[in-house]
PDB file of C-alpha atoms in Angstrom:
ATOM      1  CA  UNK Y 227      59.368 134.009  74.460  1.00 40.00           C
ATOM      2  CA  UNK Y 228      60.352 134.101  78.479  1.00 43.00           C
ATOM      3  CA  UNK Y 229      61.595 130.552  77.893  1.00 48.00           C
ATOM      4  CA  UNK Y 230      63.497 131.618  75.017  1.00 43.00           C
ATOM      5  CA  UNK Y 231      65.164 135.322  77.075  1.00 42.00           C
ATOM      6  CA  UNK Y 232      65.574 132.789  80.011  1.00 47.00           C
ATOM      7  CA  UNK Y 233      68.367 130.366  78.796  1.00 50.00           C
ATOM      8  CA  UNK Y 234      66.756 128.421  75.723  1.00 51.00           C
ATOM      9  CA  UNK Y 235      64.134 126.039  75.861  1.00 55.00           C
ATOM     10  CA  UNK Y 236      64.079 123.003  77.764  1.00 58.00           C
ATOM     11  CA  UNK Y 237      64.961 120.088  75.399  1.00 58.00           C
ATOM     12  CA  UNK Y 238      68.630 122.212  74.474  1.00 70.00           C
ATOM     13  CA  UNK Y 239      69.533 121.853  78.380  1.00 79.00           C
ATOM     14  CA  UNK Y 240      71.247 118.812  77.805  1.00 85.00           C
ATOM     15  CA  UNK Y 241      73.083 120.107  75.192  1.00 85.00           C
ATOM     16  CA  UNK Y 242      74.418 122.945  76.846  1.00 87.00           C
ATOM     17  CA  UNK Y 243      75.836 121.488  79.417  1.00 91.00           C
ATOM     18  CA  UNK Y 244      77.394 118.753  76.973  1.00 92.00           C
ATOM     19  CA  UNK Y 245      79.286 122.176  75.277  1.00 93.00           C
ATOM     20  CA  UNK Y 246      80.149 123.680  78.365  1.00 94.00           C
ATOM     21  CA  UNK Y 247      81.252 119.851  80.209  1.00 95.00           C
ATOM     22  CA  UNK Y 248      83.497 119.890  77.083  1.00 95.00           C
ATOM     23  CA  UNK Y 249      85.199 122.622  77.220  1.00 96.00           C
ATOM     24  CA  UNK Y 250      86.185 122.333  80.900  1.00 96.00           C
ATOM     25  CA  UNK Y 251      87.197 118.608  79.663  1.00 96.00           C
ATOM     26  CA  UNK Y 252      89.462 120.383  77.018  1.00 95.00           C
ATOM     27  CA  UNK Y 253      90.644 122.494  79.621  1.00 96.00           C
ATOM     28  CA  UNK Y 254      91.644 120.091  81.680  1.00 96.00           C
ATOM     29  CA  UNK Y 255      92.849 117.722  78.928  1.00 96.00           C
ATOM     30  CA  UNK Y 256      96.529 119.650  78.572  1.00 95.00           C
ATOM     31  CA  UNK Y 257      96.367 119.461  82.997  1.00 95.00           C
ATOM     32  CA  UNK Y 258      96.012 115.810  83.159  1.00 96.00           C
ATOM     33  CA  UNK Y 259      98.389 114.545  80.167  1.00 95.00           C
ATOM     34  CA  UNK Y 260     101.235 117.491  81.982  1.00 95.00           C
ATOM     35  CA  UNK Y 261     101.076 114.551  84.906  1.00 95.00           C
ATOM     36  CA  UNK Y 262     102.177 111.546  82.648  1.00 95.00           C
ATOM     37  CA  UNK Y 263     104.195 112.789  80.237  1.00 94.00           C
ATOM     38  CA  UNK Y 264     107.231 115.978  79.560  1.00 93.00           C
ATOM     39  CA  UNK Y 265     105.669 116.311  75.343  1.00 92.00           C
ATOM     40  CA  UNK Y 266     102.906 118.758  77.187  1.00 91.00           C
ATOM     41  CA  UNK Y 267     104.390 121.213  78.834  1.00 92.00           C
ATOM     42  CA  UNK Y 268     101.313 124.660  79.230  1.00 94.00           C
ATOM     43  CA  UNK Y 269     102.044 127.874  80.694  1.00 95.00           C
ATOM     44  CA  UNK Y 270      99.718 129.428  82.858  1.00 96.00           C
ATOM     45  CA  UNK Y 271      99.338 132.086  79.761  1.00 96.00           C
ATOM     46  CA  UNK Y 272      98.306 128.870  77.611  1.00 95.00           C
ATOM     47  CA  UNK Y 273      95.831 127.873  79.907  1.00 96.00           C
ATOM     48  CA  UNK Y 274      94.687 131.689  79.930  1.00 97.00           C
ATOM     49  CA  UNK Y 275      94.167 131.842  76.281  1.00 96.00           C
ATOM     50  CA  UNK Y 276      92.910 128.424  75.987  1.00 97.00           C
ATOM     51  CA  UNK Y 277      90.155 129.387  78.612  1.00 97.00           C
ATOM     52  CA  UNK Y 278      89.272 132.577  77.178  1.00 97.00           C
ATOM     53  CA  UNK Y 279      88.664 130.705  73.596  1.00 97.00           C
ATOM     54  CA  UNK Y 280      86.701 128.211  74.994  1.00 97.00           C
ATOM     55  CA  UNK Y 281      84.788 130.766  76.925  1.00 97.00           C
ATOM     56  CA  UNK Y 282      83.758 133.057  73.484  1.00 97.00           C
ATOM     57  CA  UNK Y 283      82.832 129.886  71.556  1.00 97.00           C
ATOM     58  CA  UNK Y 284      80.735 128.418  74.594  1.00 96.00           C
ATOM     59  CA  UNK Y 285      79.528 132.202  74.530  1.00 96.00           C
ATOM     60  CA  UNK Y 286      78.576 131.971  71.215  1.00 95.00           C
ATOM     61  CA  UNK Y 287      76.982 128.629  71.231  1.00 93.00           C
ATOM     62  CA  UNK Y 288      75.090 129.688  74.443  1.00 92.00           C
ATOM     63  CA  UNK Y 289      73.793 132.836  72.416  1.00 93.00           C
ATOM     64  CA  UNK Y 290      73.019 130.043  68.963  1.00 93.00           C
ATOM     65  CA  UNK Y 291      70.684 128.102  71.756  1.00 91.00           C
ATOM     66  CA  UNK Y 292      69.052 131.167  72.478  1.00 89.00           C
ATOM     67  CA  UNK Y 293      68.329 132.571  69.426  1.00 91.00           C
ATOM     68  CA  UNK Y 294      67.477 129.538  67.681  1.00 91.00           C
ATOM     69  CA  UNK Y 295      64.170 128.502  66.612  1.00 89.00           C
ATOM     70  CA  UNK Y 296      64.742 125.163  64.876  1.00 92.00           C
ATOM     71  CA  UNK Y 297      67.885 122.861  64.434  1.00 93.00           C
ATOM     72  CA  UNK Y 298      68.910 123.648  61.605  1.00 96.00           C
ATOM     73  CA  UNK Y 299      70.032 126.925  62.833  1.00 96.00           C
ATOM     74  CA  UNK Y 300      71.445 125.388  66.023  1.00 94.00           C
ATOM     75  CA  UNK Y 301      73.036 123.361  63.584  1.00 95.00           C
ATOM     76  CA  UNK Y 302      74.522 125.535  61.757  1.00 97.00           C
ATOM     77  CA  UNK Y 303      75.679 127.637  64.813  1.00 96.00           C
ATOM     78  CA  UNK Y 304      77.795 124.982  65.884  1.00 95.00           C
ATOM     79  CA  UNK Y 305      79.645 124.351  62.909  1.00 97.00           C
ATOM     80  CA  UNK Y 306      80.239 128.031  62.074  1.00 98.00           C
ATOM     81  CA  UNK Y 307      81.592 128.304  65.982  1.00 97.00           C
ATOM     82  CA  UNK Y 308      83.119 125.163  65.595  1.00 96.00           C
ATOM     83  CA  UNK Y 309      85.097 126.485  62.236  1.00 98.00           C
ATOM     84  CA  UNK Y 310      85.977 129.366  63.712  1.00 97.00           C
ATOM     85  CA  UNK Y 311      87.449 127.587  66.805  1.00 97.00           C
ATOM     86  CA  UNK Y 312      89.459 125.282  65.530  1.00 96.00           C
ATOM     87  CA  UNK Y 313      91.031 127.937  62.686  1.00 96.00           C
ATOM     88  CA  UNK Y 314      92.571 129.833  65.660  1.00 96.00           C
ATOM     89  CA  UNK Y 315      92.967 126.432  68.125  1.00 94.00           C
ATOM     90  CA  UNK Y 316      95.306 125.045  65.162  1.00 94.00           C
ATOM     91  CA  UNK Y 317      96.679 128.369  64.599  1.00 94.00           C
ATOM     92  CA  UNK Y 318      97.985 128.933  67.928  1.00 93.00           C
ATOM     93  CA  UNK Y 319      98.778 125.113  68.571  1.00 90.00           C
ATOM     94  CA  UNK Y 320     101.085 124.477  65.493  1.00 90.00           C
ATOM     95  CA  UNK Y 321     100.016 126.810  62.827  1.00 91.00           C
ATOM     96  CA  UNK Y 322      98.269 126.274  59.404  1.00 93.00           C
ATOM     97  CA  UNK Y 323     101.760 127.525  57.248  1.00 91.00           C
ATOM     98  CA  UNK Y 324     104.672 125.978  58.810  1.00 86.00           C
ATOM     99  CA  UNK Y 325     105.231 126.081  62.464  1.00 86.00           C
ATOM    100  CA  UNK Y 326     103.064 128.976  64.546  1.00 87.00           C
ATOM    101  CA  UNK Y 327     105.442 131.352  64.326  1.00 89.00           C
ATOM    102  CA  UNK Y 328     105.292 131.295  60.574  1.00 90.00           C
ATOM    103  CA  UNK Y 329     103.907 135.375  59.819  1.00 91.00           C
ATOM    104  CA  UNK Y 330     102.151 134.312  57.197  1.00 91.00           C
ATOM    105  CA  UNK Y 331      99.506 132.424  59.363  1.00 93.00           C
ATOM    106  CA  UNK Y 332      98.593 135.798  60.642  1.00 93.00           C
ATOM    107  CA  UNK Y 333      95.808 136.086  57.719  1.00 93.00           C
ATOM    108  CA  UNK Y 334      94.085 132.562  59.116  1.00 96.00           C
ATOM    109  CA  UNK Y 335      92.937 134.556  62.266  1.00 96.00           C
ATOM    110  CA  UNK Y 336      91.112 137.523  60.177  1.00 97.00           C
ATOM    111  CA  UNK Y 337      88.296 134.475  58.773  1.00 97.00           C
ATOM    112  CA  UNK Y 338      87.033 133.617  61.677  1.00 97.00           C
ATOM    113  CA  UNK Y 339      86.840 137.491  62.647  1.00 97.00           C
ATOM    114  CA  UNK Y 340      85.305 138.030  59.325  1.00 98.00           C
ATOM    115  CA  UNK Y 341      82.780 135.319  60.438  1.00 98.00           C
ATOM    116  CA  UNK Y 342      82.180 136.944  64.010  1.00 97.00           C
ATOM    117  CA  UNK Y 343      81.575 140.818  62.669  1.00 98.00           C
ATOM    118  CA  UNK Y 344      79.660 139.316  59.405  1.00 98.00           C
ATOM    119  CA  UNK Y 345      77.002 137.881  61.351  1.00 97.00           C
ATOM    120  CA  UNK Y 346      76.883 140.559  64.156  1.00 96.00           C
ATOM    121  CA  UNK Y 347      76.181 143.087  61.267  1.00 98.00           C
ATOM    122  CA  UNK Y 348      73.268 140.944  59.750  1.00 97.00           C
ATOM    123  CA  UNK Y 349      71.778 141.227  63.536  1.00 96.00           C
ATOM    124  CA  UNK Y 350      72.372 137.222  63.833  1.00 96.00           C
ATOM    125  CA  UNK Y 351      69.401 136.219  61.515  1.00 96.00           C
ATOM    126  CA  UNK Y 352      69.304 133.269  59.592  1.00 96.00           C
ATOM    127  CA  UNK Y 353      68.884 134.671  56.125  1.00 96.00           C
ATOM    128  CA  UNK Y 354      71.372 137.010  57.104  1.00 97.00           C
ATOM    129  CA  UNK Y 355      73.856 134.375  58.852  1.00 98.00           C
ATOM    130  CA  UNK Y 356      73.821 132.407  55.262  1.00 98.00           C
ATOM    131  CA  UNK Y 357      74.875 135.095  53.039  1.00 98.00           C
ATOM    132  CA  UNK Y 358      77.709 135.572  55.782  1.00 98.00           C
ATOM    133  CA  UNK Y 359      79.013 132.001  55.541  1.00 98.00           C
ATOM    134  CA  UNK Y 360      79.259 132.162  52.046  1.00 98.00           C
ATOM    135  CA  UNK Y 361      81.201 135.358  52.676  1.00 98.00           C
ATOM    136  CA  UNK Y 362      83.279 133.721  55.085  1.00 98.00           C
ATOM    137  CA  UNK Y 363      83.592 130.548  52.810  1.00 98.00           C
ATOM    138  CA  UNK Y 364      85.015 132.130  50.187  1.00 98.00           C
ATOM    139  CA  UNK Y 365      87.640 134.493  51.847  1.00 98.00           C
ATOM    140  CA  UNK Y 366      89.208 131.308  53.266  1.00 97.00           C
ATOM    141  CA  UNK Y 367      89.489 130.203  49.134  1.00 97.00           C
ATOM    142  CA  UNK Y 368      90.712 133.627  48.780  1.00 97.00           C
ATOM    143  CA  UNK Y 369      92.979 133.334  51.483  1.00 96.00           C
ATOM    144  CA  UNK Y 370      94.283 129.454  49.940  1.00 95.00           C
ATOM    145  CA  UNK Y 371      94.592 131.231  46.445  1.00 95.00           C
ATOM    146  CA  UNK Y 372      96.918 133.579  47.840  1.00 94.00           C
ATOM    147  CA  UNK Y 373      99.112 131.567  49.768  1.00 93.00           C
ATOM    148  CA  UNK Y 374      99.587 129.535  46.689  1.00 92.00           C
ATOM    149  CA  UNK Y 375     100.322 131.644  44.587  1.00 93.00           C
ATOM    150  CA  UNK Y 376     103.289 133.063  47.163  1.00 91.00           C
ATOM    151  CA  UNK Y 377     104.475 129.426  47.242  1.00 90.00           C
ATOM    152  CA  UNK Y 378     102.486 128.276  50.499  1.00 87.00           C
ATOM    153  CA  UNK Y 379     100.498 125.555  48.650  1.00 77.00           C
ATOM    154  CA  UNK Y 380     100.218 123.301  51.548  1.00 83.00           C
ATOM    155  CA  UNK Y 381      96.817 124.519  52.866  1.00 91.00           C
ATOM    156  CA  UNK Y 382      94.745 122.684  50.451  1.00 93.00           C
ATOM    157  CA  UNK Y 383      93.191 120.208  53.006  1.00 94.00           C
ATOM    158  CA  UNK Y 384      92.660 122.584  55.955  1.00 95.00           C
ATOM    159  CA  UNK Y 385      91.272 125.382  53.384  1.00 96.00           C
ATOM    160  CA  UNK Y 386      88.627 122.335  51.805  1.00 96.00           C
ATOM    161  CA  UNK Y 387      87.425 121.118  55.474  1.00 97.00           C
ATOM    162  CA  UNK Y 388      86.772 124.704  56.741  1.00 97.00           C
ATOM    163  CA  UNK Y 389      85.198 125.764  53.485  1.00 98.00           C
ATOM    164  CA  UNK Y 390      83.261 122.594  53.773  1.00 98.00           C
ATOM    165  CA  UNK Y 391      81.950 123.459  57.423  1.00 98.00           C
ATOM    166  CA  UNK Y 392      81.220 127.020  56.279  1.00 98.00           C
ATOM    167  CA  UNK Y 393      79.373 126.279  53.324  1.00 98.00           C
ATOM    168  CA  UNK Y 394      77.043 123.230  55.429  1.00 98.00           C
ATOM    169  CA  UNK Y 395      76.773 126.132  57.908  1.00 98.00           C
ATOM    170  CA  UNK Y 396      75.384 128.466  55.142  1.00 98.00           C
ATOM    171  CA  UNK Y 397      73.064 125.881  53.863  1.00 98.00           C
ATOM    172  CA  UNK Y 398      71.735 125.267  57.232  1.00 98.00           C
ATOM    173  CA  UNK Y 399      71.136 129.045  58.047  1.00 98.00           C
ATOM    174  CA  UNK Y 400      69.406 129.127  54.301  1.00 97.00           C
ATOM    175  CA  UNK Y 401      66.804 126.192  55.574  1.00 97.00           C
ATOM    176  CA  UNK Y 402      66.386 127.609  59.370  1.00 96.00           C
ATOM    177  CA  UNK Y 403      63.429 129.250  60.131  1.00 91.00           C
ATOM    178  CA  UNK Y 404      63.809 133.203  60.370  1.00 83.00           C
ATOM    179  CA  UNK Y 405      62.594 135.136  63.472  1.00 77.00           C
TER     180      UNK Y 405
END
């Protein structure tokens, strides 16, 4: 258990620093490309928001390694992070609906929030964590079903990958050993 309070065991070290070496590579990514070509042009703000969004998700991965007692909930902690990541990364970049500014790609932020205060309220536990995917999974359908029906019907394929990644991650926290 010390190991486990103290940063994760030792075989997920490499990982870690694979997820956090990442992100500072993402960070960087929009830095370097700014020196070769005028298409990327960040704002300090970008870089700002960009940072803090890698920060939660590292954040959240960094908590996953330490509460995980198998890989199938490691697993499953990266793809629900990793949903929920790229929902508001695509958002924010060029929108789900349209461009970003399109209002109705407002609703796209509230599932990975939904994800985030589901599995805080089941205390992060595995059974728990399932039954919140599934949650999760099906208010982005919801969310599709809507937007269709109001004449959005372009968000077919982006609804059917995240559903995808929420569902695996549900199926993963079903098989993952509980603590």
């Amino acid at each position: 258990m010390a190991k486990l309070l103290a940063g994760g065991y030792p075989r997920d070290r490499w990982l870690r620093w694979l997820v956090w070496g990442g992100a500072a590579a993402l960070l960087l990514a929009p830095l370097v490309a700014m020196q070769f070509t005028d298409e990327v042009q960040w704002t300090g703000l970008d870089f700002a928001v960009f940072g803090a969004m890698l920060l939660v998700a590292c954040g959240l991965f960094e908590l996953a390694v330490r509460l995980a007692r198998d890989k199938a909930f490691l697993v499953a902690s990266g793809l629900a992070v990793g949903a929920g990541f790229l929902t508001v990364w695509a958002n924010l970049a060029v929108g789900i609906v349209g461009s970003e500014d399109n209002p109705v790609n407002q609703g796209f932020f509230a599932v990975p929030a939904l994800a985030l205060v589901a599995a805080a309220a089941v205390r992060f536990r595995a059974p728990g964590l399932a039954w919140a995917m599934r949650l999760v999974a099906a208010a982005q359908l919801a969310l599709a079903i809507w937007l269709a029906a109001a004449g959005h019907g372009q968000v077919w394929v982006f609804t059917g990958v995240m559903c995808a990644a929420w569902l695996v991650s549900a199926g993963l926290f079903a098989r993952a050993r509980p603590r």
